[in-house]
Structures are given as structure tokens and as C-alpha cells.
Amino acid sequence: MELKFLASDRVEAFVSYIMQKKTVYAPQRAGKHSVALKKVADPGAVVLDYARTMQSVKKFFLPPRDELLQFNLADQSFAPAEVKPLDAVLLGIHSYDRAAIDRLDYNFSQGHAERNYLTRREGVVWVGVSFEPDEFHFSGSVGIRPHDTEGFDVFLTRARDGYLVEVLTNAGRELTAGFDLPATDQAKPQPGHFHQHIFLPQAKLNEVMGASYNNPVWEETAEKCVGCGSCNIVCPTCYCFNVEENVDIKVSGGTRERIWDGCMLREFTEVAGGEVFRGGLAERQRHRVMRKFKYLSDKTGHPWCVGCGRCTAYCTAGISIVSIVNRCISDYEKHAATAV
Amino acid sequence: MKLNELVPQQDPVDLYLPVMSEIRDVRPLTDLETLYTVALPDGRDLGHQPGQFVEVSLFGVGEAPFSISSSPTRKGVFELGIRKVGLLTEKLAELKPGDKVGIRGPFGHGIPVEKFRGKDVLIVAGGIGLVPMRSMINYVLDRRDEFGRLIICYGSRSDKELLFTDEMESWRRDPGVDFHVTVDRGSPEWEGNTGVITTLIPGLELDLGKTVCCVCGPPVMYRFVLLALKSRGLPDKSIYMSLERRMKCGVGKCGHCQINHSYVCQDGPVYHYPDLKSLEEAL
Ligand SMILES: Cc1cc2nc3c(=O)[nH]c(=O)nc-3n(C[C@H](O)[C@H](O)[C@H](O)COP(=O)(O)OP(=O)(O)OC[C@H]3O[C@@H](n4cnc5c(N)ncnc54)[C@H](O)[C@@H]3O)c2cc1C
Ligand code: FES
């Protein structure tokens, strides 16, 4: 792959250039400490060197509130929600967030292929950027490295005084065509080191997690957990939703909408008659973690956790998914050792 | 294999748009339950299997899953037996013939009737579990020569809460049906069995090699019924169970109905009992 060079002082010009071709969404400052993915108005506001956004790119394809249909109460008619392709450049995306979209694509394509999500997914040009693992990232443990270019059309790797640019697809070539990116003989730098690790590869984890159903770690985690569901809301691969009706103030019509929901919330499994199928926080934690590391990976061969570290970084109770999984691994190994 | 190679290419479809359908008849079953007869537009047939469900919605109120209570052998319209428990079901109870409801479905895996053909069919239904099981009961009655004996065990909390009492009378009189009913607590007028549903099972006349059973009822019921069936010697492979979970989408997207790795709206609601053994959260 031929490497080109984008000097730090030309990033703004590069963003301006691609903005002429397509709408651009990119990480930008949101308040003092956070960075969020937003539509770019000012190319100078784009931040390519960041740890993580609180919300991933998921929000563009599966918005927190998403209209399904509009109804008219007078004549009981309805119209499907108008859903348009995003048709934009997603710039400055990390490899784990791109990998998360592969998982959502799977969910919304398997079985019944869903128009709402799949329509929005159209027309996206992905421009990735490498990241420096911080104290929460552990995507290396699920096979996703900071420099992975999988799924991107263009990839920027942080280097001395700028970025090494790989143009990977035709869409990437179209996007960058006409902008002067000189060739460089700089080699791609070694990716940064992770500070968090799961101690076993996924291939082994299925077996470990399968044996961890009754591990005390679920109860111990539940003692700290407040059941707020933040971990679900910030997770780039969580896709569960609830459906609500929204009636307008004149009570003449309204919308049916889906809203992000979370399996950590008690009502998630409540049915008429008062039965709650996962009534305890321990059961809900187990479900959340098993979903990421067992249920869906048994089915697909891919872990449903991409190692972004969000659920841990934003947990008000300081619960770490890496510690939970590692505890399951060490108990499993201890058990195996004593069984011999 | 890469994730995108795991799914076949297919055209995306609108999954959440209801078909506006007409309520043809409304018949109270008890103080709480009502039987609705519903017709799809243009005389279209629902084309369901016994045990499947539909999503029913009212604009501005909500949408929820309900089992189809009529047999697919009875074409043109279909029936839903609905208990008033909350927002949507209270509003449904106010509907009159001619009113419209939104219908999506049928969804899920129902009873695999082909596995029941030529067999004695044992139905164990607790409470509102009779609503979906009635679809199978009438299916068997309408295709009488395709099945062996029909044995029905029905349990209810009290005789005031018994559903489909008129049809029960005809089942009782039908020499081809072995019908048993019990109530937890009977009123002074009640002359039938009292006791939980499992008390009916020891006395059943069963040809174990020939019997296939389907169970549907409240969550607490399943373990006890299983124990009773097992102590009669009915093999696991002859048992099917219909499970209820919270459902929103009905099409495997919203995640609500999940039991371990299984989506009830897709793999269920009717499960073969041997398949449930790997689902720790199932019963
Ligand atoms: C496959 C399946 C088949 C069903 N068949 C029947 C049937 O034949 N007849 C019948 O009367 N009921 C049936 N139900 C239950 C029915 O879906 C609920 O009674 C209905 O959702 C309650 O809606 P509501 O708006 O009136 O209640 P709400 O006002 O929403 O709430 C009342 C109670 O219902 C619970 N609830 C909310 N949503 C659901 C949901 N999606 N599923 C279950 N409980 C829920 C709430 O947690 C609460 O406890 C079935 C459920 C499933 C999953
Ligand atoms: S009801 Fe939505 S996934 Fe099953």
C-alpha cells in the first residue's frame, strides 16, 4: 500500500476540501473534556487526536429516537417514516467503532433485513484514524488494533508532524482525488500499546464464559451496580430498543418511535402479570457480558465487544468489563488446575 | 468467516408497518378477557400456524404481541383472546365491530403440526395459555382423521375465570376428546376438580410411545408440569412448550425477548423441550 502524507497544518484544508464533495461528520470538542461526533461546519474544529467519543457512530444509523411511522388519529391512516441514506463522510473514526458497525450491519441484515437501518447506512465514506490506547481501551484483546484499516475507504495513521494516508477503495480515491497528498517513504509507526488486556483469545473465551454461568462475579458486580443502563447506552454494539407512541399536542396524530433501551434496566424483561425474567442485577450483568462474549459470538464466531472501553469509562460504579471477563478466566483456570 | 459473509444478500423491507385490519366481532369471555374476530383487508388470509402470534397496535396507544387463538383451518378471519392488563389492552376492550387495529405478523415458530400428525395430542394449558392452545385444539378437531386422540388438560385460578366455556362443553361431549379441567379455588357452585393443573396429569390415560404434548401457561407452571409429565414417563422429545417474553418488534431486532442466546420471537414462542435445556433462563 502506497503511503501518502498529510501534514498536521494541512488537516484543516483537507477537511475543507472533502466538505465540498460531501457532508462531513467528525469528532469535535463538546464542552471542556469531551469530544463528540458532529456535522462539521468549521473545518478547524475537527479533532483527530482523541481517546473516544461518548457516543459512537451508531447514532447516525440507529438514532436514539427513531421514527417508525406517522399516524393520523382522525382517519386511522399512517405513513412510513422518511428515511434517507446518511450519504456523508464519517471522518476520524477509530477501528473499533468501524468494527462495531459490522456487528450492527449483521443484526439488521440477518433474518429480516430492516429498511430503516440499512437505508441510512448507504452512501457512507469511511475515513479512519489511528488511536493511542488509553487506560480503558482493550480492543487489541478482541482482535482490533489501532491501525486496522478494515472497512475504511481512507485511513490516517498518526505519524511525526502529521498523518500517513492510505487510500483503500474507489470511494476513497474519489474523495481524495484532487487534493495534494504527496507520497512519503515514512514507514507506518508501531501501534501504541494497550494498558488493558483480556487474558484469553475469543476462541477460548466461548468455553470459559460457558463455564462461568454460576461464577460469583455476577453477584459481586451486582453489589456495586446501580442498574442505570449507561453501559448499554454508550455501547457501540448494543442495539436493543423499545417502541413508544408520541401523540401531538392537538391529539390529531403523532408518531411511533423506537428509543434505545438497555438490558440492564429492570423493566426490560417485565411482562404482564408482574413477572420479570431477569429481575436481579446479577442476572442482568451476566446477560450483558454473555451477550458480548458468548451468545452472539457462538453464533457468528465474532465477539460482540469491540474493546472501546466506553462501558467501563462511563460506569458510575466503576465496573470494568475486562475485570469481569478476566475473573471468569482465572476462576476457570484455577478450577481446571484443581480438577487435574 | 467475515460477518457480512454470514448473511445472504436480500432486499431490506419495512418491518414495522402494520396492516390496518377490521374488528368484525367482539365477544366477552370473562370480566377480563375478550375474544376479538379480526379481518385483514381484501379478505386476505393470515396464513398462520397454531402457536404463532401477531403484533396488534392502536395508534397513539401502543403495540403488543398476542397469540392467534383461531385455527388456520378456519379461514377468512382470525381470533385473538386478550386480557385487560394495561394501557393497550384496556383500550382494545373498548373497541366495537367496524373499528380498526394495526396487525403485523404472523411471527415466530408455532407448533410444528407435522410432528404431531398421527400422534395422540396432549394439550396442557394454564390460564390464558388456553388462548394459543385453542388454535391447536381446533386444528386437530378440524382435521380429526390426521391425529390420534386429543387430550386436553386445562387449569384456571377459579371457575369464574374459565375461558371458552361454551367450547369446553362441546369438548366434554365429544367422544374423541379427553377433556379435563381443574380450578385452584372453586366457587360454591363449582362441581368439578379443584387443585393445580398438575393434579390432572397422574390420572391421564396415555399411550406414551404415541403421545406428543404442548404446554402453555404462566411462568410458574412449567417446571411443575414437566415434573408431572416426566413422572408419567413421557420422553422429553415428545414435549413442546410455548414461552412468553416481553416483545417489542417481533422480528428479532429489539432484543427484548432474548433467553440466553435464543430470540423467542424467532426461535419460539413454541420450543421443543430438548432445545430448551441449553437455555438456563428458559424455565
Ligand atoms: C408471544 C406472546 C403471546 C401473547 N399472547 C397473549 C394473548 O393471547 N392474550 C393476552 O391477553 N396476552 C398475551 N400476551 C401478553 C400481552 O402481550 C400483554 O398482555 C400486553 O403486552 C400488555 O399490554 P398493555 O399495553 O395492555 O400493558 P402495559 O400497560 O404495557 O403494561 C401492563 C403490563 O404488561 C407488561 N408488558 C408490557 N409490554 C409487554 C409485552 N410486550 N409482552 C408482555 N408483557 C408486556 C408490562 O410490563 C406490565 O406489567 C402475549 C405475549 C407474548 C409475548
Ligand atoms: S421481540 Fe424484538 S427481538 Fe424478539
XYZ file of C-alpha atoms and ligand atoms in Angstrom:
680
model
C 0.000 0.000 0.000
C 1.380 3.332 -1.081
C 1.570 5.801 1.765
C 0.864 9.472 1.347
C 1.402 12.258 3.772
C -0.999 14.768 5.298
C 0.897 17.320 7.360
C -0.766 18.463 10.596
C -1.026 22.025 9.326
C -2.921 20.830 6.234
C -5.625 18.840 8.062
C -7.953 21.819 8.062
C -7.514 22.274 4.317
C -8.132 18.573 3.783
C -11.391 18.721 5.736
C -12.485 21.821 3.789
C -11.709 20.027 0.575
C -13.787 16.950 1.287
C -16.601 19.125 2.666
C -17.047 20.444 -0.867
C -17.803 16.906 -2.014
C -19.986 15.548 0.760
C -21.348 16.363 4.200
C -18.722 15.502 6.800
C -19.250 14.254 10.348
C -16.193 14.199 12.586
C -15.094 14.364 16.220
C -15.218 17.881 17.649
C -14.943 19.390 21.120
C -18.144 19.191 23.142
C -17.617 21.004 26.400
C -14.341 21.112 28.230
C -13.452 17.443 28.448
C -15.383 15.590 25.813
C -15.262 15.046 22.121
C -18.396 14.199 20.159
C -19.177 13.197 16.583
C -20.961 16.090 14.923
C -21.627 17.530 11.495
C -18.682 19.690 10.522
C -19.372 23.370 9.945
C -15.926 24.703 10.788
C -13.109 22.523 9.439
C -10.819 23.942 12.114
C -12.968 22.383 14.843
C -12.226 18.797 13.826
C -10.222 16.874 16.430
C -8.365 13.846 15.113
C -6.315 13.136 18.206
C -8.796 11.942 20.823
C -9.383 8.947 23.076
C -13.057 8.230 22.489
C -16.386 9.906 21.892
C -19.130 9.109 24.396
C -21.495 8.060 21.599
C -20.192 6.054 18.682
C -21.175 6.353 15.007
C -24.073 4.038 15.845
C -26.188 7.136 16.495
C -26.216 8.038 12.785
C -27.740 4.737 11.690
C -29.777 3.863 14.756
C -30.640 7.255 16.262
C -31.527 7.399 19.980
C -35.082 8.303 18.919
C -36.040 6.956 15.555
C -39.399 7.494 13.924
C -41.005 4.345 12.507
C -44.246 5.811 11.225
C -46.551 8.830 11.427
C -50.205 8.318 12.140
C -53.353 10.345 11.798
C -55.878 9.699 14.531
C -58.893 11.080 12.675
C -58.824 8.652 9.776
C -56.507 5.999 11.287
C -54.122 6.315 8.379
C -50.352 6.210 8.569
C -47.260 6.893 6.534
C -43.878 5.244 6.881
C -41.127 7.410 8.309
C -38.995 9.101 5.725
C -35.581 7.528 5.979
C -32.688 8.831 3.911
C -29.212 7.470 3.269
C -26.678 9.211 5.502
C -24.662 9.886 2.350
C -21.752 11.514 4.161
C -18.126 11.183 5.094
C -17.504 9.824 8.572
C -14.092 11.243 9.343
C -11.785 10.427 12.208
C -13.364 7.098 13.169
C -11.434 4.559 15.257
C -11.102 0.946 14.119
C -13.195 -0.459 16.991
C -16.132 1.788 16.092
C -15.933 0.696 12.470
C -15.888 -2.929 13.664
C -18.981 -2.221 15.780
C -20.869 -1.181 12.643
C -20.084 -4.565 11.060
C -21.899 -6.079 14.020
C -24.907 -3.791 13.705
C -24.982 -4.467 9.955
C -25.196 -8.145 10.778
C -28.070 -7.643 13.189
C -30.119 -5.526 10.830
C -29.458 -7.762 7.796
C -29.854 -11.260 9.230
C -33.302 -12.826 9.284
C -35.472 -9.915 8.230
C -33.390 -7.167 6.594
C -34.537 -3.844 8.041
C -35.112 -0.925 5.702
C -34.738 1.848 8.295
C -31.206 0.984 9.354
C -29.945 -0.320 6.025
C -31.149 2.755 4.115
C -29.262 5.085 6.460
C -26.143 3.001 6.025
C -25.950 3.879 2.335
C -23.525 6.356 0.854
C -21.032 6.469 3.713
C -17.362 7.093 3.041
C -15.272 5.979 5.999
C -12.130 7.868 6.881
C -10.438 6.215 9.833
C -7.753 7.475 12.142
C -5.409 5.512 14.381
C -5.662 5.968 18.152
C -3.358 5.828 21.112
C -4.804 3.316 23.624
C -5.671 4.965 26.935
C -6.380 3.343 30.309
C -9.727 1.927 29.077
C -9.170 0.678 25.517
C -8.700 -3.081 25.129
C -9.726 -3.671 21.517
C -6.412 -5.471 20.918
C -7.801 -8.299 23.057
C -10.714 -8.772 20.658
C -8.522 -8.640 17.576
C -8.948 -4.963 16.666
C -5.720 -2.947 16.579
C -5.328 0.837 16.499
C -4.030 0.799 12.918
C -6.526 -1.662 11.430
C -7.871 -0.354 8.149
C -10.624 -2.938 7.711
C -13.842 -1.363 6.455
C -12.323 2.071 5.793
C -12.053 3.859 2.475
C -9.239 6.096 3.656
C -7.105 5.612 6.744
C -4.950 8.132 8.570
C -2.190 6.840 10.795
C -0.754 9.318 13.250
C 2.929 9.904 12.481
C 5.534 12.577 13.099
C 4.113 16.033 12.198
C 1.028 14.629 10.538
C -0.723 11.542 9.211
C 0.229 8.751 6.853
C -2.651 8.380 4.427
C -3.799 5.107 2.879
C -6.389 5.378 0.142
C -8.006 1.960 0.222
C -11.028 1.903 -2.079
C -12.511 3.604 -5.108
C -14.730 5.666 -2.852
C -11.577 6.742 -1.027
C -9.862 7.632 -4.291
C -12.852 9.694 -5.386
C -12.936 11.527 -2.092
C -9.253 12.427 -2.037
C -8.781 12.940 -5.786
C -7.625 16.467 -6.488
C -6.194 17.115 -3.040
C -2.429 17.141 -2.992
C -1.209 14.278 -0.826
C 2.498 13.783 -1.500
C 3.938 10.279 -1.370
C 6.135 9.555 1.626
C 8.707 6.928 2.446
C 7.986 7.116 6.169
C 7.122 3.640 7.478
C 3.896 3.122 9.417
C 4.831 3.531 13.074
C 4.239 0.699 15.523
C 0.773 0.916 17.043
C 0.571 2.067 20.655
C 0.430 -0.461 23.470
C -2.751 -1.382 25.277
C -2.892 -0.974 29.038
C -5.897 -3.278 29.427
C -5.981 -6.901 28.319
C -8.331 -9.842 28.345
C -6.083 -12.772 29.070
C -7.501 -15.213 26.520
C -8.421 -15.032 22.823
C -12.120 -15.175 21.886
C -11.793 -18.713 20.521
C -11.120 -19.867 24.092
C -13.486 -17.391 25.724
C -16.636 -19.117 24.481
C -15.698 -22.148 26.533
C -14.710 -20.086 29.585
C -17.858 -17.983 29.524
C -19.946 -21.109 29.023
C -18.484 -22.424 32.282
C -18.951 -19.108 34.113
C -22.703 -19.063 34.336
C -22.667 -19.559 38.088
C -19.496 -17.604 38.837
C -19.805 -15.428 41.987
C -18.554 -12.471 39.929
C -22.111 -11.704 38.809
C -23.363 -11.246 42.361
C -20.238 -9.337 43.339
C -20.629 -6.990 40.384
C -24.324 -6.553 41.179
C -23.421 -5.272 44.644
C -21.726 -2.274 43.027
C -24.038 -1.826 40.034
C -26.824 0.758 40.267
C -28.680 -0.581 37.204
C -28.660 2.753 35.363
C -28.093 1.220 31.936
C -25.342 3.694 30.953
C -23.169 0.802 29.787
C -25.868 -0.165 27.284
C -26.399 3.377 26.099
C -22.727 4.082 25.353
C -22.015 0.642 23.869
C -21.409 0.813 20.103
C -22.792 -2.704 19.555
C -25.892 -2.530 21.780
C -28.932 -2.207 19.555
C -31.907 -3.060 21.756
C -34.846 -0.715 21.532
C -38.268 -0.001 22.924
C -41.204 1.343 20.915
C -43.307 4.304 22.053
C -46.196 6.352 20.749
C -45.873 10.100 20.644
C -49.144 11.977 20.303
C -49.001 15.626 19.262
C -50.432 18.346 21.479
C -53.573 18.730 19.340
C -54.209 14.988 19.655
C -54.739 14.777 15.915
C -51.859 12.473 15.156
C -48.378 11.554 16.141
C -45.501 9.216 15.612
C -44.488 5.711 16.592
C -40.831 5.800 17.552
C -38.192 3.429 18.714
C -35.927 4.500 21.552
C -32.672 2.954 22.726
C -33.303 0.534 25.547
C -30.949 -1.420 27.758
C -30.916 -4.942 29.145
C -29.525 -3.554 32.432
C -32.885 -1.935 33.175
C -35.357 -3.936 35.224
C -38.396 -3.278 33.005
C -36.561 -4.682 30.010
C -37.944 -8.182 30.606
C -41.103 -7.368 32.561
C -44.337 -8.866 31.282
C -47.991 -8.544 32.182
C -48.673 -10.277 35.460
C -45.548 -8.766 37.005
C -43.047 -11.453 36.063
C -39.562 -10.014 35.457
C -37.394 -12.616 33.767
C -34.086 -11.048 34.769
C -35.142 -9.407 37.994
C -31.727 -9.302 39.656
C -28.818 -7.056 38.731
C -26.537 -10.101 38.777
C -28.628 -11.795 36.089
C -28.700 -8.631 34.048
C -24.921 -8.132 34.278
C -24.461 -11.735 33.255
C -26.758 -11.266 30.291
C -24.929 -8.121 29.185
C -21.495 -9.725 29.342
C -22.592 -13.097 27.935
C -24.180 -11.328 25.008
C -20.886 -9.686 24.170
C -18.622 -12.685 24.773
C -20.747 -15.775 24.299
C -24.274 -15.703 22.908
C -23.599 -13.742 19.739
C -20.038 -14.969 19.301
C -21.165 -18.600 19.491
C -23.475 -17.816 16.600
C -21.109 -15.760 14.456
C -17.555 -16.509 15.567
C -17.020 -12.826 16.384
C -17.061 -11.262 19.847
C -19.789 -8.635 20.196
C -17.488 -6.453 22.275
C -15.080 -4.289 20.290
C -12.925 -3.165 23.226
C -13.704 0.561 23.073
C -13.754 0.767 26.870
C -16.823 3.015 26.969
C -18.924 0.894 29.352
C -16.077 0.985 31.835
C -15.028 4.592 31.262
C -18.579 5.880 31.803
C -19.701 3.494 34.543
C -20.685 5.498 37.607
C -19.950 2.488 39.817
C -16.503 1.770 38.371
C -17.422 -1.657 36.981
C -14.916 -2.966 34.449
C -15.972 -5.475 31.815
C -12.330 -6.502 31.387
C -12.061 -7.359 35.095
C -15.268 -9.391 34.936
C -14.060 -11.422 31.977
C -10.585 -11.878 33.437
C -12.104 -13.054 36.696
C -14.076 -15.684 34.774
C -10.862 -16.747 33.045
C -8.806 -17.017 36.226
C -11.543 -18.943 38.057
C -11.861 -21.259 35.082
C -8.126 -21.884 35.016
C -7.976 -22.400 38.780
C -10.785 -24.885 38.505
C -9.071 -26.677 35.611
C -5.835 -26.838 37.634
C -7.508 -28.340 40.703
C -9.501 -30.771 38.559
C -6.302 -32.304 37.141
C -15.901 -16.089 8.147
C -16.404 -12.350 7.968
C -19.653 -11.075 9.423
C -21.012 -9.772 6.137
C -20.450 -13.187 4.578
C -22.706 -14.785 7.175
C -25.874 -13.151 5.906
C -27.387 -13.691 2.470
C -27.935 -10.557 0.393
C -31.609 -9.660 0.464
C -33.660 -6.570 -0.135
C -34.451 -4.595 3.006
C -38.112 -4.430 3.943
C -40.379 -2.301 6.117
C -40.725 -4.354 9.257
C -42.755 -2.053 11.463
C -45.689 -1.028 9.300
C -48.990 -2.542 10.378
C -51.756 -3.719 8.096
C -54.918 -1.896 9.090
C -57.486 -4.572 9.826
C -61.095 -4.580 10.867
C -62.600 -5.836 14.076
C -65.528 -7.987 12.971
C -66.757 -9.216 16.304
C -66.138 -8.606 19.991
C -67.217 -11.219 22.499
C -66.526 -11.024 26.236
C -65.082 -14.273 27.615
C -64.881 -13.239 31.284
C -64.760 -9.926 33.142
C -61.166 -9.533 31.995
C -60.826 -11.358 28.702
C -62.374 -10.592 25.353
C -62.361 -12.550 22.109
C -61.849 -10.405 19.011
C -62.524 -11.547 15.483
C -60.269 -9.686 13.071
C -60.250 -9.478 9.280
C -57.288 -8.430 7.178
C -58.131 -6.134 4.245
C -59.380 -7.601 0.958
C -60.290 -10.929 2.538
C -56.616 -11.799 2.786
C -55.791 -14.871 4.847
C -53.391 -14.514 7.789
C -51.730 -17.832 6.928
C -50.508 -18.750 10.398
C -49.517 -21.893 12.240
C -51.080 -22.775 15.604
C -48.916 -21.171 18.306
C -47.798 -18.142 16.284
C -48.533 -14.567 17.317
C -49.267 -11.171 15.800
C -48.356 -7.651 16.925
C -51.523 -5.649 17.491
C -51.456 -1.869 17.657
C -53.617 1.162 18.173
C -52.194 4.488 17.049
C -51.367 6.731 19.955
C -51.661 3.861 22.430
C -49.117 1.181 21.594
C -48.367 -2.208 20.197
C -48.082 -5.639 21.837
C -47.838 -9.309 20.920
C -50.887 -11.577 21.131
C -51.284 -15.218 20.246
C -53.595 -16.227 17.464
C -56.395 -18.179 19.057
C -58.194 -19.458 15.990
C -57.125 -22.415 13.895
C -55.652 -21.798 10.440
C -58.224 -24.277 9.174
C -60.861 -21.590 9.745
C -60.070 -19.101 7.009
C -61.036 -15.536 6.250
C -60.824 -14.107 9.747
C -58.746 -14.839 12.832
C -59.338 -14.571 16.565
C -57.424 -13.052 19.463
C -58.250 -13.656 23.128
C -56.984 -10.684 25.102
C -56.796 -9.997 28.845
C -57.080 -6.441 30.145
C -53.853 -5.719 31.984
C -52.716 -2.257 30.954
C -52.701 0.625 28.537
C -53.214 -1.081 25.197
C -55.361 -3.958 26.364
C -57.754 -1.576 28.201
C -58.184 0.437 25.004
C -58.694 -2.713 22.949
C -61.509 -3.655 25.317
C -63.369 -0.505 24.221
C -63.355 -1.483 20.545
C -66.523 -2.249 18.642
C -67.135 -4.114 15.396
C -66.043 -1.963 12.475
C -63.143 -0.391 14.395
C -59.630 -0.713 13.045
C -56.474 -2.176 14.577
C -52.978 -2.478 13.149
C -51.697 -6.019 12.634
C -48.140 -7.212 11.944
C -47.300 -10.858 11.537
C -47.826 -13.760 11.933
C -44.482 -14.115 13.702
C -42.391 -16.783 15.346
C -42.304 -20.537 15.226
C -45.611 -22.092 16.145
C -46.392 -25.722 16.875
C -44.721 -27.996 14.305
C -48.008 -29.716 13.408
C -46.261 -32.197 11.135
C -44.551 -33.645 14.223
C -47.971 -34.116 15.825
C -49.586 -35.864 12.854
C -50.627 -39.440 13.506
C -49.952 -38.948 17.222
C -52.099 -38.584 20.305
C -52.098 -34.865 21.072
C -51.888 -33.794 24.719
C -52.524 -30.119 25.431
C -51.668 -28.722 28.877
C -52.911 -25.144 29.251
C -52.868 -22.940 32.315
C -54.965 -19.761 32.500
C -54.625 -17.576 29.445
C -52.354 -20.238 27.942
C -55.563 -21.746 26.593
C -55.790 -18.864 24.098
C -52.914 -20.049 21.871
C -53.564 -23.742 22.589
C -57.121 -23.355 21.331
C -55.658 -22.783 17.883
C -54.100 -26.263 18.006
C -57.171 -27.840 19.609
C -59.418 -26.627 16.804
C -56.806 -27.554 14.224
C -56.900 -31.147 15.457
C -60.700 -31.138 15.654
C -60.967 -29.844 12.075
C -58.558 -32.478 10.754
C -59.691 -35.215 13.044
C -58.505 -38.166 10.937
C -54.909 -36.837 10.757
C -54.390 -37.171 14.510
C -54.886 -39.778 17.223
C -56.619 -38.975 20.483
C -56.943 -35.374 21.680
C -56.348 -34.967 25.404
C -56.819 -31.528 26.948
C -55.813 -30.521 30.489
C -56.875 -27.026 31.415
C -56.286 -25.301 34.726
C -57.606 -21.952 35.870
C -57.426 -19.972 39.093
C -61.178 -20.086 39.605
C -64.287 -21.209 37.754
C -65.201 -17.547 37.166
C -62.008 -17.169 35.132
C -62.553 -20.150 32.821
C -62.273 -19.203 29.156
C -64.253 -20.552 26.201
C -66.779 -22.291 28.467
C -69.152 -22.907 25.540
C -66.449 -24.642 23.522
C -65.438 -26.558 26.632
C -68.916 -28.033 26.735
C -68.543 -29.365 23.212
C -65.089 -30.786 24.014
C -66.585 -32.507 27.028
C -69.318 -34.082 24.907
C -67.027 -35.043 22.024
C -66.198 -38.756 22.384
C -62.936 -38.124 20.506
C -61.751 -35.630 23.121
C -60.494 -36.490 26.576
C -61.112 -33.193 28.371
C -60.051 -32.402 31.943
C -60.421 -29.148 33.776
C -59.486 -28.038 37.269
C -59.567 -24.769 39.221
C -57.282 -23.693 42.057
C -60.169 -22.376 44.119
C -63.734 -23.159 43.101
C -66.784 -21.059 43.958
C -69.564 -22.803 45.955
C -71.331 -23.687 42.680
C -68.255 -25.396 41.216
C -68.699 -29.129 40.970
C -65.568 -30.032 39.046
C -61.968 -30.743 40.084
C -60.143 -28.401 42.396
C -56.379 -28.265 42.633
C -53.497 -27.079 40.484
C -53.176 -28.303 36.916
C -50.544 -30.919 37.764
C -53.162 -32.886 39.744
C -54.780 -33.812 36.403
C -51.704 -35.460 34.943
C -51.312 -38.627 37.084
C -54.799 -39.865 36.130
C -54.459 -39.381 32.367
C -54.718 -42.361 30.103
C -51.589 -42.037 27.960
C -50.044 -44.158 25.250
C -46.511 -42.969 25.992
C -44.994 -44.055 22.691
C -47.672 -42.247 20.745
C -48.257 -39.041 22.709
C -46.923 -35.597 21.822
C -47.569 -32.790 24.275
C -47.690 -28.994 24.096
C -47.642 -26.902 27.280
C -48.568 -23.233 27.668
C -49.265 -21.276 30.819
C -47.899 -18.817 33.354
C -44.134 -18.973 34.040
C -44.522 -20.759 37.401
C -46.390 -23.638 35.798
C -43.751 -25.122 33.504
C -41.435 -26.804 35.979
C -44.274 -28.489 37.833
C -45.945 -29.700 34.652
C -42.610 -31.033 33.400
C -42.082 -32.972 36.609
C -45.561 -34.442 36.389
C -45.120 -35.415 32.733
C -41.719 -36.930 33.420
C -43.030 -38.966 36.310
C -45.602 -40.361 33.895
C -42.666 -41.395 31.718
C -43.328 -39.079 28.781
C -39.993 -38.700 26.965
C -38.515 -35.197 26.664
C -38.578 -35.391 22.897
C -42.372 -35.594 22.996
C -42.736 -32.267 24.807
C -43.147 -28.792 23.288
C -43.552 -25.602 25.293
C -44.803 -22.174 24.359
C -42.982 -19.425 26.264
C -43.864 -15.809 26.855
C -41.339 -12.993 26.996
C -41.590 -9.255 26.647
C -41.580 -8.497 22.936
C -41.474 -5.253 21.049
C -40.522 -5.849 17.439
C -41.463 -9.493 16.886
C -38.796 -9.767 14.182
C -35.521 -10.402 16.027
C -34.305 -6.806 16.234
C -35.234 -5.189 19.565
C -33.596 -7.739 21.893
C -36.369 -7.810 24.490
C -37.430 -11.405 24.111
C -33.975 -12.946 24.456
C -33.487 -16.062 26.611
C -29.731 -16.621 26.734
C -28.752 -16.900 23.070
C -32.258 -17.521 21.788
C -34.760 -14.951 20.497
C -38.235 -16.119 21.492
C -39.878 -14.137 18.678
C -37.753 -16.052 16.149
C -36.888 -19.465 17.618
C -40.090 -19.621 19.687
C -42.555 -18.964 21.170
C -43.041 -22.728 20.780
C -39.869 -24.656 21.647
C -39.040 -28.331 21.545
C -38.210 -29.121 25.167
C -34.810 -30.773 24.374
C -33.734 -27.439 22.806
C -34.683 -25.553 25.959
C -32.253 -27.490 28.104
C -29.334 -25.372 26.890
C -31.213 -22.198 27.851
C -30.636 -21.726 31.566
C -33.044 -18.777 31.768
C -35.903 -20.534 29.989
C -37.954 -22.018 32.813
C -45.872 -14.361 22.294
C -46.851 -13.690 23.206
C -48.175 -14.024 23.127
C -49.108 -13.395 23.945
N -50.403 -13.757 23.820
C -51.332 -13.145 24.570
C -52.698 -13.493 24.433
O -53.060 -14.334 23.625
N -53.594 -12.838 25.205
C -53.219 -11.873 26.110
O -54.085 -11.307 26.767
N -51.929 -11.550 26.270
C -50.971 -12.151 25.524
N -49.657 -11.783 25.678
C -49.308 -10.744 26.652
C -49.550 -9.377 26.085
O -48.537 -9.062 25.158
C -49.541 -8.306 27.199
O -50.676 -8.503 27.981
C -49.572 -6.887 26.644
O -48.301 -6.556 26.165
C -49.936 -5.866 27.682
O -50.016 -4.616 27.024
P -50.653 -3.339 27.728
O -50.265 -2.152 26.928
O -52.077 -3.528 27.947
O -49.933 -3.310 29.096
P -48.921 -2.206 29.620
O -49.697 -1.005 30.038
O -47.820 -2.016 28.657
O -48.317 -2.934 30.854
C -49.052 -3.805 31.673
C -48.162 -4.943 31.987
O -47.799 -5.629 30.795
C -46.404 -5.764 30.682
N -45.990 -5.730 29.280
C -45.705 -4.634 28.550
N -45.343 -4.973 27.325
C -45.383 -6.313 27.255
C -45.084 -7.246 26.235
N -44.657 -6.849 25.051
N -45.243 -8.554 26.484
C -45.686 -8.965 27.687
N -45.975 -8.112 28.701
C -45.813 -6.810 28.493
C -45.873 -4.624 31.464
O -44.587 -4.879 31.914
C -46.837 -4.549 32.610
O -46.560 -5.454 33.611
C -48.710 -12.405 24.887
C -47.365 -12.077 24.967
C -46.443 -12.704 24.142
C -45.013 -12.340 24.257
S -39.361 -9.189 20.113
Fe -37.809 -7.913 19.406
S -36.187 -9.298 19.276
Fe -37.809 -10.593 19.775
